[in-house]
CSV table of C-alpha atoms in Angstrom, one decimal:
chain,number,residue,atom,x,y,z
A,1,UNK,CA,0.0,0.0,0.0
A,2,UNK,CA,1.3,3.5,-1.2
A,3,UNK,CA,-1.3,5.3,0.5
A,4,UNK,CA,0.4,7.6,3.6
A,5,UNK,CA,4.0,7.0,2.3
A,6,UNK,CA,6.6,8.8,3.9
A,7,UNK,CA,10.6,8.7,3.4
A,8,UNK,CA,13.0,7.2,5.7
A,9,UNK,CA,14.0,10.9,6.7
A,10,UNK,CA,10.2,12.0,7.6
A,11,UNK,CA,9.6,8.8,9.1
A,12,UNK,CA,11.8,10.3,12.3
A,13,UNK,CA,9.4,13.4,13.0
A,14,UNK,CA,6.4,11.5,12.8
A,15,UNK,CA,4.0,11.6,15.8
A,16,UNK,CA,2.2,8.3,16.0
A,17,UNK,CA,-0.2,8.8,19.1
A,18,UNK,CA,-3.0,7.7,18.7
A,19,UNK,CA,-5.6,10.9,19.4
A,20,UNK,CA,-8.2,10.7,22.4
A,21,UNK,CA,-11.6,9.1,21.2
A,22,UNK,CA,-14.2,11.5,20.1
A,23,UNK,CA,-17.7,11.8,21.7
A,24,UNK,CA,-19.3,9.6,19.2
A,25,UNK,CA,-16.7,6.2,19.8
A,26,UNK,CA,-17.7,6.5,23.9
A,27,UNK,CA,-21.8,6.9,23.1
A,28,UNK,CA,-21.0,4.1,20.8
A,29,UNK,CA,-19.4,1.8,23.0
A,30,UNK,CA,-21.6,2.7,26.0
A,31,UNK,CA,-24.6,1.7,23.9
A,32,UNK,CA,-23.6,-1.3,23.0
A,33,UNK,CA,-21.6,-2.2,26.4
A,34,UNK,CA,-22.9,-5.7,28.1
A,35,UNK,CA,-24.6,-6.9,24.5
A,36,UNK,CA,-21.8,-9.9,23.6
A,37,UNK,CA,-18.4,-11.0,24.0
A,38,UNK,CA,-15.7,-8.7,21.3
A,39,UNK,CA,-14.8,-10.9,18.4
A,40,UNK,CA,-11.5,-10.5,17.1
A,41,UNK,CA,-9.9,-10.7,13.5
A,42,UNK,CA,-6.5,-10.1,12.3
A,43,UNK,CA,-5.9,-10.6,8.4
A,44,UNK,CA,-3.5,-9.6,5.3
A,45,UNK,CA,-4.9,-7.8,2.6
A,46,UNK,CA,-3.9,-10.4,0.1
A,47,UNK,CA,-3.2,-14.1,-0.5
A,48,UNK,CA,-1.0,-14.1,-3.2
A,49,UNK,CA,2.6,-13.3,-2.3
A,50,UNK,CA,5.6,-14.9,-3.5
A,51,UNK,CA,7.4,-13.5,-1.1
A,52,UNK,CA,6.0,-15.5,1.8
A,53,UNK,CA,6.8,-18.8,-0.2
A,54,UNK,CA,10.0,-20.3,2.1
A,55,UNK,CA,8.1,-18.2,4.7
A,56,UNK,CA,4.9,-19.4,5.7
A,57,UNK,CA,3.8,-21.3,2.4
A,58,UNK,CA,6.3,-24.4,2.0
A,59,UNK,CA,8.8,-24.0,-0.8
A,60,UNK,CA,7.7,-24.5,-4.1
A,61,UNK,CA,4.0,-23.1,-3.4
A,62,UNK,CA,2.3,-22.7,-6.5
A,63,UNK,CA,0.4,-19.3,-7.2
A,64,UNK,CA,-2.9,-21.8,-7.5
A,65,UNK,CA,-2.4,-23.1,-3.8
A,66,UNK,CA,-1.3,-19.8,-2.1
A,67,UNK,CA,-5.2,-19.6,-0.5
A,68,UNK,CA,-4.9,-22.9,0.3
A,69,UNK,CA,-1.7,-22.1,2.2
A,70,UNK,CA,-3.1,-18.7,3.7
A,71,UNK,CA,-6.4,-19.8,5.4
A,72,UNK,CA,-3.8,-21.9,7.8
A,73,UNK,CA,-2.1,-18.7,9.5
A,74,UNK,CA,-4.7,-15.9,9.5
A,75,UNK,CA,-8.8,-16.2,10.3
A,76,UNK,CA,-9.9,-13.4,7.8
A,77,UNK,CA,-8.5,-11.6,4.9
A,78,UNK,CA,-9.5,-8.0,3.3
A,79,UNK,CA,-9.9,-8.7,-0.3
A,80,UNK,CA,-9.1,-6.4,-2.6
A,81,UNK,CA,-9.2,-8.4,-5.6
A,82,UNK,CA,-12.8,-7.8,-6.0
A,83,UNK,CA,-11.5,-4.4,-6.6
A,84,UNK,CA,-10.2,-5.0,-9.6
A,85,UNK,CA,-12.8,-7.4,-10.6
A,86,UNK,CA,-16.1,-8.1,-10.0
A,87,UNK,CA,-16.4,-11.9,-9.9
A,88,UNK,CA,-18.9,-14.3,-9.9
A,89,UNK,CA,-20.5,-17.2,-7.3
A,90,UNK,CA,-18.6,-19.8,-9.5
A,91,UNK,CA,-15.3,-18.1,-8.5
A,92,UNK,CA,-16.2,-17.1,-5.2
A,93,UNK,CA,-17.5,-20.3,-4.4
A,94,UNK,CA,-14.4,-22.2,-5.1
A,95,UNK,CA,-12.8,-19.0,-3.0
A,96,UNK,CA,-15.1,-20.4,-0.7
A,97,UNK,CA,-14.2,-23.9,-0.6
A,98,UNK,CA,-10.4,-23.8,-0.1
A,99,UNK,CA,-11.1,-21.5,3.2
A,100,UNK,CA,-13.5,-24.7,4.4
A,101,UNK,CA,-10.8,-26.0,6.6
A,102,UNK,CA,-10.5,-23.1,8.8
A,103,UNK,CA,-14.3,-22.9,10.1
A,104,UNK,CA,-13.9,-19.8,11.4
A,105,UNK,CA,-12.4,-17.8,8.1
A,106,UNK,CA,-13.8,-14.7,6.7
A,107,UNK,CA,-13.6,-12.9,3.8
A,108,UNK,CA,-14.1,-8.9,3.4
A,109,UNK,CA,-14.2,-7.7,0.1
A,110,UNK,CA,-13.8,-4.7,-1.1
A,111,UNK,CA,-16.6,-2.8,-3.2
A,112,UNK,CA,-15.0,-2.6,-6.6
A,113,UNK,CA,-13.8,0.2,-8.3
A,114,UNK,CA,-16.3,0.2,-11.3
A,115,UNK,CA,-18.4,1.2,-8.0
A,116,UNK,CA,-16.0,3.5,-6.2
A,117,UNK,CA,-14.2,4.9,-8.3
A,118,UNK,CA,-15.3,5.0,-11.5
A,119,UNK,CA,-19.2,5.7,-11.0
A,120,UNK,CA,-18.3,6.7,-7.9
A,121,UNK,CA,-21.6,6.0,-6.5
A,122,UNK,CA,-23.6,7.5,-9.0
A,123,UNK,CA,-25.7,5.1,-11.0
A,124,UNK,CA,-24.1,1.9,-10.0
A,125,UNK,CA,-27.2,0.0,-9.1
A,126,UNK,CA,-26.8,-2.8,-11.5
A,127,UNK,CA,-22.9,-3.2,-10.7
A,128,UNK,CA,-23.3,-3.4,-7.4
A,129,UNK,CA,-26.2,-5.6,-7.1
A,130,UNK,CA,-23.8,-8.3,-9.5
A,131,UNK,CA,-21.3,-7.7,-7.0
A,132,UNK,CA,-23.5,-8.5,-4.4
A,133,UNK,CA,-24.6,-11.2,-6.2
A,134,UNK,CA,-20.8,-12.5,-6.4
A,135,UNK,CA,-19.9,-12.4,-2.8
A,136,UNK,CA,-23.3,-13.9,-1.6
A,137,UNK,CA,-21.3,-16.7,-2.6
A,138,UNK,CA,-19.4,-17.0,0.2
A,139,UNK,CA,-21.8,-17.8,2.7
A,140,UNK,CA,-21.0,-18.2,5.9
A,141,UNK,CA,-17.5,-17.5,5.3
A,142,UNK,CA,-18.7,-13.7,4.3
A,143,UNK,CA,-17.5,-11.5,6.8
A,144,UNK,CA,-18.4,-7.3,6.5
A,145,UNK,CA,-17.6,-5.5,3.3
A,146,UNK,CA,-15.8,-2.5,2.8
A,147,UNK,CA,-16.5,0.3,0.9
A,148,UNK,CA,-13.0,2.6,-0.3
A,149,UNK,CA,-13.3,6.4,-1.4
A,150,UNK,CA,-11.0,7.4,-3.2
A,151,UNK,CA,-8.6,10.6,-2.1
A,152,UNK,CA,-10.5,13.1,-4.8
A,153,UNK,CA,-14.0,11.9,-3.1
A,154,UNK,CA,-14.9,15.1,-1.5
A,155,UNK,CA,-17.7,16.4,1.2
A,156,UNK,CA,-19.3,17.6,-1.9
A,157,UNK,CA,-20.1,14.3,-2.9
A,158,UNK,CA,-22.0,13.6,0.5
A,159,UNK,CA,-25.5,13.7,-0.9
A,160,UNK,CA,-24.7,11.0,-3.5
A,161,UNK,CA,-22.9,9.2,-0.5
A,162,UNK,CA,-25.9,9.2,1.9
A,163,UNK,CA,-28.1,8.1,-1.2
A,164,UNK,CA,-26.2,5.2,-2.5
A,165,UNK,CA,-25.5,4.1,1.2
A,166,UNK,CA,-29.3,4.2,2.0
A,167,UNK,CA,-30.5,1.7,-0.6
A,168,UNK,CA,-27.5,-1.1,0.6
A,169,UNK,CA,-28.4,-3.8,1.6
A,170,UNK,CA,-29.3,-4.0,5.7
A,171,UNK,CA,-28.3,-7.5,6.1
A,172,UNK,CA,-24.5,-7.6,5.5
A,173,UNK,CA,-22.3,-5.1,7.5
A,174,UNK,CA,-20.3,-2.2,5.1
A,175,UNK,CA,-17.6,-0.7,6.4
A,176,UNK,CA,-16.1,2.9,4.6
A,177,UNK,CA,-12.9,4.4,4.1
A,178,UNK,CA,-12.5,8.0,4.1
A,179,UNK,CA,-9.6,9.8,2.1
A,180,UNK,CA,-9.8,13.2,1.2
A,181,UNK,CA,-9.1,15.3,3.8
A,182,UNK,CA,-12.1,17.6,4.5
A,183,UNK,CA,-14.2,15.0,5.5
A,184,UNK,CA,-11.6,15.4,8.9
A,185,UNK,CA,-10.1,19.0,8.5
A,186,UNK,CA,-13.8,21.0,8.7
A,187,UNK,CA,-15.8,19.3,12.0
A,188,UNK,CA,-19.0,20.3,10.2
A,189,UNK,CA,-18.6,17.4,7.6
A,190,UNK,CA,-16.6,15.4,9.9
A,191,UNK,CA,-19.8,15.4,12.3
A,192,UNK,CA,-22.4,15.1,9.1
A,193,UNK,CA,-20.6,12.0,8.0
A,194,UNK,CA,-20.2,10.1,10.6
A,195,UNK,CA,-24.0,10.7,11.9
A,196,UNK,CA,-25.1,9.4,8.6
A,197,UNK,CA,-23.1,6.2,9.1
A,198,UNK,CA,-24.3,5.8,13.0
A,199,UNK,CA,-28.0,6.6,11.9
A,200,UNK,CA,-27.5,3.8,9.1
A,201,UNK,CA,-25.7,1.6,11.3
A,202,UNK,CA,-22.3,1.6,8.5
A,203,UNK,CA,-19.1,1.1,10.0
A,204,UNK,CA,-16.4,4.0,9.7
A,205,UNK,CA,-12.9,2.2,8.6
A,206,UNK,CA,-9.7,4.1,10.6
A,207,UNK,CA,-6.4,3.9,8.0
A,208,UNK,CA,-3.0,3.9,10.5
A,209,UNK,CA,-0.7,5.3,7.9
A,210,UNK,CA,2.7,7.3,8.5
A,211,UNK,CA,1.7,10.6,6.0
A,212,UNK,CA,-2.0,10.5,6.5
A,213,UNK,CA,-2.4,11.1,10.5
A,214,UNK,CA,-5.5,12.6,9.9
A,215,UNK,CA,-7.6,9.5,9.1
A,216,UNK,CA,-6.6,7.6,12.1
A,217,UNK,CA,-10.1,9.4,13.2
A,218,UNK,CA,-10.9,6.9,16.2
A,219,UNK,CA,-14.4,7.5,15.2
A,220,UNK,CA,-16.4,4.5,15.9
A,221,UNK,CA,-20.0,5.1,14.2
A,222,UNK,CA,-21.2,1.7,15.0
A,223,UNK,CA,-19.3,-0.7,18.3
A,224,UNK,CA,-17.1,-2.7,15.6
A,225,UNK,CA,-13.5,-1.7,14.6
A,226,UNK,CA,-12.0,-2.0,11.1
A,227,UNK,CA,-8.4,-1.5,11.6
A,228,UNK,CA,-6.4,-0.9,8.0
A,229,UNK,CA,-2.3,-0.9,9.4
A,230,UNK,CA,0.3,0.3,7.2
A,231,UNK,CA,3.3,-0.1,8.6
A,232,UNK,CA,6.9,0.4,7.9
A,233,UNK,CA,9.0,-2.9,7.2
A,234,UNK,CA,9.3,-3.7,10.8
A,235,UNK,CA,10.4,-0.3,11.9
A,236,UNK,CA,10.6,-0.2,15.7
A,237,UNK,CA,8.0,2.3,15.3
A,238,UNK,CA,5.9,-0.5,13.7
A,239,UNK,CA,6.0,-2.5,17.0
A,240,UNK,CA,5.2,1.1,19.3
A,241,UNK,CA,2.3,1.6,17.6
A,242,UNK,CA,0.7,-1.8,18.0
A,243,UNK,CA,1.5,-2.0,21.4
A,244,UNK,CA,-0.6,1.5,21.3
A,245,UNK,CA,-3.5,0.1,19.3
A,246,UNK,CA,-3.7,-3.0,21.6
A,247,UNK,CA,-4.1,-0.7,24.2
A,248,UNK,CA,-6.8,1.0,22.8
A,249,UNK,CA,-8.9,-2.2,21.6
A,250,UNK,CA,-8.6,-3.5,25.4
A,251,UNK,CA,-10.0,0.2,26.3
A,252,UNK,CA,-12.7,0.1,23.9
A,253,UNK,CA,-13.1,-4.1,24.9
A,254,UNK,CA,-14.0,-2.9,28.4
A,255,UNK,CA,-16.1,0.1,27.6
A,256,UNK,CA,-18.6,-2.3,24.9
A,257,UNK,CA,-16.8,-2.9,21.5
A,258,UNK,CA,-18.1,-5.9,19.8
A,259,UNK,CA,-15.7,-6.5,17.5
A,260,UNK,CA,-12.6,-5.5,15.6
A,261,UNK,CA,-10.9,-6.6,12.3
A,262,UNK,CA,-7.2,-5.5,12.6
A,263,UNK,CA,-5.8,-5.5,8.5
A,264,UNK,CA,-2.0,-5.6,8.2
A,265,UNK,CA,-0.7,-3.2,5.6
A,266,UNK,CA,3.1,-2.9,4.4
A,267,UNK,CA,4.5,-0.7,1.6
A,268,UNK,CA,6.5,-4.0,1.4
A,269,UNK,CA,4.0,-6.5,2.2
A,270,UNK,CA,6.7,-9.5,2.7
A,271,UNK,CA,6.8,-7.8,6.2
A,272,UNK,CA,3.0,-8.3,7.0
A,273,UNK,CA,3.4,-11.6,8.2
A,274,UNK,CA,5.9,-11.0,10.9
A,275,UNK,CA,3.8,-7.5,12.1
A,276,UNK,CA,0.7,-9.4,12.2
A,277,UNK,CA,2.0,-12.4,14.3
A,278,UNK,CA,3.4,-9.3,16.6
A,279,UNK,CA,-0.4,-8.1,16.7
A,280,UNK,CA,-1.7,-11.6,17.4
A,281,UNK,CA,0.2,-12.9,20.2
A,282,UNK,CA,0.0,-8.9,22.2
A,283,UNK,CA,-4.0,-9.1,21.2
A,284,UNK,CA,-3.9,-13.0,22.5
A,285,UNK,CA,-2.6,-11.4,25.9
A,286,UNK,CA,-4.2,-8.2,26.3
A,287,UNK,CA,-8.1,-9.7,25.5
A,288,UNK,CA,-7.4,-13.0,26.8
A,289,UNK,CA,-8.3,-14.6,23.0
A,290,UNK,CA,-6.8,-17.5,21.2
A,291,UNK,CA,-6.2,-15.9,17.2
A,292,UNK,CA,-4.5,-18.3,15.1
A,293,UNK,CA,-0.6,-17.0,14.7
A,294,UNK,CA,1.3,-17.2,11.4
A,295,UNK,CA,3.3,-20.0,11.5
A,296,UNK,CA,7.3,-19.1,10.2
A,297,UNK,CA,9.0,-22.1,8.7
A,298,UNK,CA,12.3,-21.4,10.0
A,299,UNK,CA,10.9,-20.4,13.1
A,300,UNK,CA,9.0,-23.8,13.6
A,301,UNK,CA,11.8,-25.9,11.9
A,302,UNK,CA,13.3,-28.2,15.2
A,303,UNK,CA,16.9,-26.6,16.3
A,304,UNK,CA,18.8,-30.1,14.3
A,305,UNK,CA,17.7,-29.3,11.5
A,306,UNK,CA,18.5,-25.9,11.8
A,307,UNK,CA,22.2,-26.8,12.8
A,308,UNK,CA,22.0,-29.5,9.2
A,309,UNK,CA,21.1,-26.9,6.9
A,310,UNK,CA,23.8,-24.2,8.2
């Protein structure tokens, strides 16, 4: 992910905190506090990556096998290949099928960009009804969808926003992503957006990029937490922040979040596995939960055979 980029040198002077939570997150929460146990998710935003072949796929992984490999180190991915494509129940369903072993996996596409982007929400009824149509597929392996704006998607847009998110469907939780930077500069349409997602019960995703510290908003519209972390090649900044975020998710545990889905981002994604094992085990001890942890071939290989190949 490019998105928030900054260079080695700016990297230094950047202040990761995470800001205080905003009246909205604690009414949230306080709402929702004593209505079910927090589910917790921590995922990769894609399957295929030769880099993690020798990794966490065994050597020789073929590109056709890599979900096959995946669904045994994380419970949920964020898919951004339907993005790029809108696919199909045939293809979704044998999606579907390969993630059958891990009963508890989910998948959270992404609306595509014909959608987003493109019609950018304007007269996109028939695409995203096939979409819909596509990742139906995955049945109970569906987990929410998210919705992406992109960073020219401005508060002037808001009353095609409000329109296209009224006619979703109410039965499969949608998560957005804000980008452009007067939706959080100006508190008028900061406040409008978010009380159109809370009144429509839509999630409000919170980006944790380096450049962009404005859209780690904390704003929590609805009591469930879509995490998107970009981090930096296993900076020791990288391992600061989670510590931070863990923090915050036991805060927001206590006070009545039902759930968060934490995304692992790199600008080099060979590093995501390694962050997101970091998240899982400090999640594992902060929230007293069991996620599944990626599991490192050379980590797990016994010390004699270790010793044989050296």
């Amino acid at each position: 992910m490019e998105f928030g980029r900054v260079t080695d040198e700016e990297l230094a002077g950047v202040d990761f905190t995470l800001p205080p939570d905003p009246q909205i997150t604690t009414d949230t929460l306080a709402a929702a506090k004593g209505k079910g146990a927090l589910q917790v998710h921590v995922g990769c935003a894609k399957w295929g990556r030769k880099e993690w072949v020798g990794k966490i796929y065994p050597p020789k992984t073929k590109d056709a096998n890599f979900l096959d490999e995946y669904v045994k180190h994380f419970d949920c991915i964020e898919l951004n290949a339907t993005f790029y494509n809108v696919y199909g129940p045939d293809t979704i369903a044998k999606w579907k099928a390969k993630a059958d072993s891990n009963p508890a996996f989910k998948f959270c596409p992404k609306f595509s960009q014909s959608i987003s982007h493109i019609r950018r929400l304007k007269n996109a009824e028939d695409i995203t009804t096939t979409y819909y149509e596509g990742v139906l597929a995955f049945g109970d392996k569906l987990g929410p969808l998210f919705l992406q704006l992109s960073d020219n998607y401005t508060p002037k847009s808001f009353p095609e926003l409000k329109a296209y998110l009224e006619q979703l469907p109410k039965d499969i939780p949608v998560f957005v992503e804000l980008r452009h930077k007067e939706w959080f500069a100006i508190a008028e349409n900061r406040d409008k957006v978010f009380n159109l997602f809370r009144d429509l019960n839509i999630g409000s995703i919170i980006t944790d990029a380096s450049g962009r510290r404005d859209v780690v908003h904390m704003a929590l519209p609805t009591p469930h937490a879509f995490i998107r972390f970009v981090g930096n090649s296993l900076h020791p900044t990288d391992y600061a922040r989670v510590d931070e975020w863990v923090e915050r998710i036991a805060s927001w545990k206590e006070q009545g979040l039902q759930s968060v889905w934490f995304f692992m981002h790199q600008h080099d994604e060979r590093y995501s596995p390694e962050l997101a094992d970091y998240v899982a085990e400090k999640l594992n001890a902060a929230l007293g939960v069991q996620l599944m942890r990626p599991q490192f071939i050379d980590r797990d290989r016994p010390t004699n055979q270790i010793t044989m190949l050296l």
